[in-house]
């Protein structure tokens, strides 16, 4: 999940809760013959981990520190249609938002504990109303899938799986499914889809309660927190400031400021260009004005595992979930520019290969999601991060008097030229418009080789063949 938020990795300090979990897994692995974890999770390795626990250095320097007071958290629901939108449950529940389908699925959640939490909603309802067996509301379909086969076995042993089935839930195979367009539970022709659906994410309890009542709601036991005024959060650690951390923060800020204003006096040498590799890449900018445009928006999950899909099919559905008109607007050799955190979300290489199929050689964004960035490199799609360009595009096109509605995909008339040899981009803001340049990172020779080969897999294959030929 850290990666899906566009971070390269996430580190968490170990605590007693994790230790208890690891101890249980180590004991389970030692007792049960069918556990594949017996070599990886042992009590000896747990002892080793907690003898030298992972902690940050006292003088560690961070780009930003944020705190969240967990005591002020109340149930939240994300959506509609974006995890960036969150609303307290007690604000949504009075709106009686009708639901059609509910899912307790996902390979990263839907553990036995999640299924137990959902089952408890139905068990509590059965206790409160013993004469009326709890059933899913009319017109609602509830789908359940455990994160893994062992998690499903644990839920079955506890009776929670059967409780959900008795309420009318439909069981799906463990692991991935509807999230990436596989199996039962997908939208049928004529039903609302991603373009006009209202999609929300919530806890297992809220999903179960909503399926039971037919509208977004919480369990009957849920109460609005007394005197609740919102989640307490902010910059820093949330702890009372001390003279020591005030001084440390001040020094960090000064060092950061010095680094930003320090002139780069060392002139850059020109990049060594691989024979046949283009020294310049140029094209008209097509602007998809959105932040957090995820891989499902770029390449719909329902096409992910359709083996018969041709390259032309991939080109046609590229960006379909973001803008159905993209296919009729984009042209070969355009340069695709979008906002920040482009390509976040699920890891699917088709998000990169579909853009290439559209004959778009370069993606420029305010920032690129790390998963997308790596998949692009692996598949020979080039990408650059140029925040200034995104800001100027937004400023220019929102200032136009006749631009009353944001266009999802816009032909800008602007051109971008990437001088690979000089590590420089040049932007012309329309015919006769302002021209400006900005230095960017170098495209090294070894990266050029991978791109020229058609991606990492093709490059590795070529290198293996070369080595084999040398050895024979």
XYZ file of C-alpha atoms in Angstrom:
472
model
C 0.000 0.000 0.000
C 2.976 2.288 0.577
C 3.927 1.825 -3.065
C 0.385 2.555 -4.217
C 0.675 5.917 -2.455
C 3.720 6.558 -4.707
C 6.409 5.974 -2.076
C 9.282 3.693 -3.066
C 9.210 1.852 0.266
C 7.782 2.168 3.765
C 9.380 1.288 7.091
C 7.458 0.795 10.319
C 8.909 0.381 13.804
C 8.178 -3.070 15.249
C 5.967 -3.253 18.327
C 4.425 -5.788 20.713
C 1.415 -6.333 18.441
C 3.684 -7.413 15.591
C 5.713 -9.574 17.955
C 2.590 -11.426 19.136
C 1.529 -11.994 15.532
C 4.961 -13.332 14.564
C 5.067 -15.592 17.634
C 1.699 -17.083 16.690
C 2.837 -17.651 13.099
C 6.106 -19.229 14.262
C 4.228 -21.608 16.564
C 1.695 -22.408 13.841
C 4.482 -23.127 11.329
C 6.262 -25.423 13.762
C 3.122 -27.434 14.563
C 1.397 -27.705 11.171
C 3.077 -29.703 8.402
C 1.415 -27.806 5.537
C 2.846 -24.394 6.463
C 5.412 -23.066 3.986
C 6.538 -20.445 6.519
C 8.395 -22.830 8.850
C 11.785 -21.844 7.426
C 11.045 -18.129 7.180
C 9.234 -17.493 10.469
C 10.774 -19.179 13.488
C 10.993 -18.187 17.142
C 14.766 -17.892 16.730
C 14.348 -15.353 13.918
C 11.756 -13.423 15.947
C 14.217 -13.304 18.863
C 16.838 -11.991 16.452
C 14.507 -9.307 15.095
C 13.548 -7.960 18.509
C 17.084 -8.138 19.865
C 17.922 -5.376 17.392
C 14.588 -3.736 16.472
C 14.234 -1.428 13.490
C 14.196 2.180 14.716
C 15.012 5.540 13.202
C 18.191 7.309 14.282
C 17.657 10.119 16.770
C 19.242 12.561 14.337
C 17.405 11.262 11.250
C 16.456 14.001 8.776
C 13.052 13.959 7.051
C 11.657 15.952 4.145
C 8.390 16.243 6.060
C 6.892 14.921 9.287
C 3.154 14.432 9.783
C 1.222 13.247 12.799
C -2.233 11.747 13.243
C -3.896 11.416 16.644
C -5.472 7.960 16.523
C -7.660 8.772 19.540
C -9.590 11.232 17.361
C -10.261 8.776 14.514
C -13.851 7.873 13.698
C -15.088 5.537 10.931
C -14.493 7.079 7.510
C -15.666 6.139 4.033
C -13.514 6.929 0.993
C -15.180 8.106 -2.178
C -16.969 8.495 -4.361
C -14.517 7.263 -6.963
C -11.307 8.388 -5.246
C -9.412 7.407 -2.122
C -8.376 11.048 -1.890
C -11.936 11.900 -0.781
C -12.846 10.823 2.743
C -16.069 11.514 4.653
C -16.954 10.577 8.245
C -19.518 7.788 8.316
C -21.908 9.781 10.493
C -22.100 12.432 7.741
C -22.778 9.924 4.941
C -25.232 7.660 6.770
C -28.062 10.264 7.024
C -27.921 10.698 3.227
C -29.241 7.122 2.716
C -27.008 6.507 -0.313
C -28.380 3.381 -2.020
C -25.927 0.642 -2.953
C -26.222 -2.079 -5.600
C -23.162 -4.186 -4.960
C -20.918 -4.716 -1.967
C -17.533 -6.438 -1.858
C -15.431 -7.816 0.969
C -12.485 -8.868 -1.168
C -8.837 -8.064 -1.980
C -5.552 -9.902 -1.747
C -4.259 -7.197 0.610
C -7.229 -7.356 2.978
C -10.119 -9.782 3.549
C -8.187 -11.609 6.243
C -9.985 -13.930 8.643
C -10.216 -11.017 11.087
C -11.893 -8.840 8.433
C -14.399 -11.573 7.622
C -15.038 -12.041 11.344
C -15.745 -8.312 11.699
C -18.237 -8.458 8.819
C -19.878 -11.628 10.163
C -20.281 -10.020 13.572
C -22.602 -7.415 12.047
C -24.992 -10.188 10.980
C -24.555 -12.105 14.249
C -25.365 -9.013 16.314
C -28.425 -8.346 14.159
C -29.582 -11.946 14.665
C -29.238 -11.516 18.434
C -31.141 -8.232 18.393
C -33.918 -9.628 16.175
C -34.071 -13.399 16.882
C -37.321 -13.889 14.949
C -35.925 -12.475 11.679
C -32.779 -14.071 10.198
C -30.529 -11.280 8.875
C -30.423 -11.170 5.087
C -28.817 -8.888 2.550
C -31.166 -6.129 1.426
C -33.253 -6.672 -1.686
C -31.495 -5.469 -4.826
C -28.040 -5.754 -3.255
C -25.417 -8.367 -4.081
C -22.631 -9.037 -1.561
C -19.472 -10.793 -2.740
C -16.847 -12.239 -0.411
C -13.365 -13.554 -1.188
C -10.664 -14.335 1.350
C -7.167 -12.939 0.913
C -5.813 -16.481 0.638
C -6.908 -20.098 1.016
C -5.536 -20.338 4.599
C -7.467 -17.184 5.555
C -10.656 -18.707 4.144
C -10.020 -21.935 6.078
C -9.629 -19.918 9.284
C -12.888 -18.043 8.606
C -14.660 -21.322 7.879
C -13.353 -22.901 11.077
C -14.630 -19.931 13.074
C -18.060 -20.133 11.442
C -17.772 -16.605 10.038
C -17.697 -17.728 6.396
C -20.955 -19.663 6.823
C -22.594 -16.729 8.617
C -21.943 -14.527 5.572
C -23.178 -17.216 3.171
C -26.341 -17.699 5.231
C -26.999 -13.960 4.941
C -26.887 -14.254 1.160
C -23.263 -13.474 0.315
C -21.792 -14.978 -2.848
C -18.412 -16.648 -2.416
C -15.578 -15.959 -4.852
C -12.190 -17.706 -5.107
C -9.514 -16.497 -2.699
C -7.137 -13.788 -3.940
C -7.571 -11.333 -6.806
C -10.883 -11.043 -8.619
C -13.315 -8.168 -9.281
C -10.701 -5.496 -8.498
C -8.795 -6.395 -11.669
C -11.747 -7.504 -13.766
C -11.672 -11.254 -13.159
C -14.414 -13.768 -12.494
C -17.873 -13.293 -11.029
C -19.064 -10.020 -9.587
C -18.228 -7.744 -12.506
C -20.608 -5.147 -13.818
C -22.956 -6.497 -16.461
C -23.889 -4.732 -19.733
C -26.267 -1.875 -19.019
C -25.212 -1.496 -15.389
C -23.451 1.562 -14.086
C -19.706 1.529 -14.554
C -16.707 3.568 -13.563
C -17.781 6.586 -15.576
C -21.118 7.046 -13.795
C -20.923 4.805 -10.733
C -20.533 6.037 -7.180
C -17.839 3.796 -5.765
C -16.888 3.872 -2.086
C -14.333 2.094 0.087
C -15.065 1.285 3.731
C -14.270 -1.109 6.568
C -15.657 -4.689 6.576
C -18.199 -3.693 9.245
C -19.491 -0.754 7.218
C -19.672 -2.816 4.009
C -21.588 -5.578 5.808
C -23.976 -3.114 7.486
C -24.549 -1.319 4.193
C -25.314 -4.595 2.399
C -27.747 -5.486 5.190
C -29.603 -2.176 5.039
C -29.222 -1.378 1.337
C -27.726 2.059 1.994
C -24.337 3.256 3.231
C -24.522 2.904 7.003
C -22.753 1.530 10.035
C -23.622 -1.331 12.386
C -26.410 -0.731 14.903
C -23.752 -0.613 17.619
C -22.066 2.362 15.951
C -22.426 5.670 17.761
C -21.260 9.097 16.679
C -18.297 10.075 18.897
C -19.239 12.480 21.664
C -18.032 16.029 21.086
C -16.201 14.877 17.967
C -14.938 17.818 15.937
C -12.705 16.089 13.428
C -9.475 14.164 13.142
C -6.510 15.801 14.815
C -3.522 15.891 12.493
C -0.822 18.228 11.291
C 2.870 18.756 10.607
C 5.541 17.626 13.023
C 5.238 14.851 15.595
C 2.282 16.164 17.574
C 4.393 16.051 20.728
C 5.023 19.070 22.930
C 7.900 21.045 21.371
C 11.231 21.087 23.189
C 14.216 23.381 22.801
C 16.166 20.475 21.291
C 13.708 19.610 18.521
C 12.996 23.291 17.787
C 16.714 23.843 17.179
C 16.997 20.627 15.142
C 14.030 21.604 12.937
C 15.483 25.083 12.398
C 18.862 23.688 11.333
C 17.206 21.214 8.950
C 15.199 24.003 7.333
C 18.306 26.187 6.928
C 20.309 23.333 5.380
C 17.458 22.605 2.971
C 17.236 26.288 1.998
C 20.991 26.483 1.389
C 20.863 23.402 -0.839
C 18.047 24.911 -2.925
C 19.746 28.266 -3.536
C 23.297 26.968 -3.898
C 24.370 27.602 -7.526
C 25.397 24.611 -9.580
C 28.780 25.851 -10.765
C 29.862 22.591 -12.356
C 28.986 22.679 -16.074
C 27.250 19.570 -17.355
C 28.942 17.457 -19.965
C 26.888 16.256 -22.904
C 25.326 12.809 -22.710
C 26.936 10.091 -24.771
C 24.241 9.085 -27.252
C 23.994 5.474 -28.382
C 24.357 5.126 -32.180
C 20.862 5.226 -33.681
C 19.243 6.590 -30.519
C 17.463 9.925 -31.177
C 19.311 12.979 -29.905
C 16.010 14.861 -29.714
C 12.400 13.830 -29.081
C 9.737 16.354 -30.020
C 5.974 16.483 -30.322
C 2.780 18.370 -29.579
C 1.648 18.298 -25.967
C -1.641 16.567 -25.253
C -2.690 17.486 -21.718
C -4.646 15.163 -19.402
C -5.331 17.556 -16.565
C -5.622 15.298 -13.525
C -3.624 14.398 -10.443
C -3.491 10.814 -9.132
C -4.530 9.400 -12.509
C -4.205 5.712 -11.669
C -3.348 2.680 -13.765
C -7.015 1.659 -14.015
C -7.773 5.036 -15.555
C -4.935 4.501 -18.035
C -5.741 0.868 -18.831
C -9.042 -0.599 -17.542
C -8.696 -3.680 -15.354
C -11.356 -5.568 -17.303
C -8.935 -5.885 -20.220
C -5.907 -6.919 -18.142
C -6.180 -10.663 -18.655
C -7.754 -10.802 -22.103
C -5.053 -12.658 -24.009
C -6.701 -12.110 -27.391
C -6.275 -8.335 -27.092
C -4.160 -7.001 -29.957
C -1.839 -4.014 -29.894
C -4.486 -2.057 -31.826
C -7.100 -2.981 -29.202
C -4.796 -1.749 -26.431
C -4.293 1.539 -28.260
C -8.052 1.973 -28.659
C -8.874 1.518 -24.949
C -5.887 3.514 -23.672
C -7.143 6.082 -21.100
C -10.725 4.843 -21.629
C -11.641 4.934 -17.941
C -10.213 8.432 -17.600
C -11.643 9.943 -20.783
C -13.632 7.939 -23.370
C -12.825 10.672 -25.926
C -9.055 10.178 -25.614
C -8.961 7.782 -28.565
C -10.378 10.398 -30.921
C -8.158 13.213 -29.604
C -4.691 11.676 -29.318
C -2.417 11.351 -32.363
C 0.784 9.404 -33.032
C 3.957 11.056 -31.659
C 2.050 13.269 -29.234
C 3.722 13.894 -25.896
C 1.361 13.039 -23.054
C 1.479 15.461 -20.126
C -0.479 14.937 -16.925
C -0.513 16.095 -13.315
C 1.073 14.731 -10.162
C 1.401 11.099 -9.069
C 0.600 9.857 -12.578
C 0.274 6.076 -12.792
C -0.417 5.410 -9.113
C -2.514 2.422 -8.046
C -2.282 -1.228 -9.049
C 0.814 -2.516 -10.781
C -0.067 -3.397 -14.361
C 2.457 -3.046 -17.140
C -0.335 -2.504 -19.679
C -0.621 1.057 -18.375
C 2.759 1.656 -20.015
C 2.409 -0.632 -23.033
C -1.022 0.787 -23.957
C 0.494 4.279 -24.177
C 3.253 2.890 -26.380
C 0.623 1.124 -28.493
C -0.959 4.568 -28.964
C 2.403 5.591 -30.504
C 3.092 8.068 -27.715
C 6.841 7.837 -27.001
C 7.078 10.102 -23.956
C 5.060 10.809 -20.807
C 5.720 13.977 -18.811
C 4.109 14.594 -15.426
C 4.434 16.699 -12.321
C 5.487 13.426 -10.706
C 5.277 9.768 -11.704
C 4.044 6.943 -9.492
C 6.981 4.662 -8.742
C 5.235 1.518 -9.977
C 4.364 3.170 -13.296
C 7.822 4.669 -13.627
C 9.469 1.269 -13.251
C 7.012 -0.475 -15.565
C 7.582 2.245 -18.167
C 11.335 1.783 -18.049
C 10.937 -2.010 -18.262
C 8.796 -1.625 -21.398
C 10.769 1.154 -23.154
C 8.340 4.008 -22.464
C 10.233 7.161 -21.529
C 9.037 9.442 -18.744
C 10.054 12.806 -17.287
C 8.988 14.793 -14.230
C 8.585 18.519 -14.975
C 6.303 20.167 -12.355
C 6.811 23.611 -13.899
C 5.238 22.496 -17.184
C 2.095 21.208 -15.449
C 1.754 24.436 -13.487
C 2.140 26.603 -16.601
C -0.378 24.545 -18.570
C -2.930 24.847 -15.782
C -2.334 28.549 -15.349
C -2.616 29.234 -19.073
C -5.725 27.218 -19.854
C -7.698 28.127 -16.728
C -7.087 31.811 -17.449
C -8.774 31.663 -20.851
C -12.115 33.427 -20.704
C -13.915 30.859 -22.869
C -12.610 27.862 -20.914
C -15.508 27.512 -18.497
C -15.226 23.726 -18.154
C -12.072 21.685 -17.554
C -11.288 19.453 -20.507
C -10.163 15.958 -19.540
C -7.939 15.702 -22.622
C -6.783 18.786 -24.495
C -4.736 19.371 -27.606
C -2.704 22.336 -26.448
C -0.888 23.503 -29.568
C 2.225 23.629 -27.373
C 5.339 21.697 -28.373
C 7.969 20.040 -26.206
C 11.427 19.115 -27.421
C 13.687 16.955 -25.284
C 17.343 17.469 -26.174
C 18.611 14.143 -24.857
C 22.246 14.981 -25.580
C 22.134 18.227 -23.547
C 19.650 16.972 -20.885
C 17.402 19.933 -21.653
C 13.745 20.372 -22.519
C 12.408 23.277 -24.555
C 8.729 24.215 -24.477
C 7.054 26.555 -26.943
C 3.686 27.719 -25.626
C 1.809 27.688 -28.896
C 2.583 29.349 -32.212
C 4.386 32.595 -31.509
C 4.163 31.917 -27.785
C 6.802 32.071 -25.082
C 9.726 29.647 -25.293
C 11.441 28.416 -22.167
C 13.903 25.693 -21.216
C 14.638 23.576 -18.171
C 17.440 21.194 -17.311
C 16.502 17.610 -16.468
C 18.314 14.446 -15.456
C 20.611 12.652 -17.853
C 19.470 9.604 -19.831
C 22.484 7.363 -19.340
C 23.849 5.107 -22.044
C 22.800 1.881 -20.291
C 19.214 3.147 -20.028
C 19.317 4.089 -23.722
C 20.386 0.514 -24.511
C 17.366 -0.940 -22.693
C 14.951 1.479 -24.385
C 16.490 0.866 -27.807
C 16.175 -2.903 -27.284
C 12.444 -2.536 -26.668
C 12.499 -2.946 -22.901
C 14.277 -4.819 -20.140
C 13.092 -8.296 -21.133
C 14.263 -7.882 -24.722
C 17.582 -6.418 -23.528
C 18.226 -9.332 -21.141
C 17.377 -11.830 -23.887
C 19.847 -10.133 -26.246
C 22.586 -10.108 -23.607
C 22.028 -13.792 -22.823
C 22.247 -14.639 -26.524
C 25.470 -12.624 -26.811
C 26.979 -14.435 -23.836
C 25.947 -17.816 -25.232
C 27.482 -16.998 -28.611
C 30.731 -15.928 -26.935
C 30.988 -19.141 -24.939
C 30.435 -21.453 -27.927
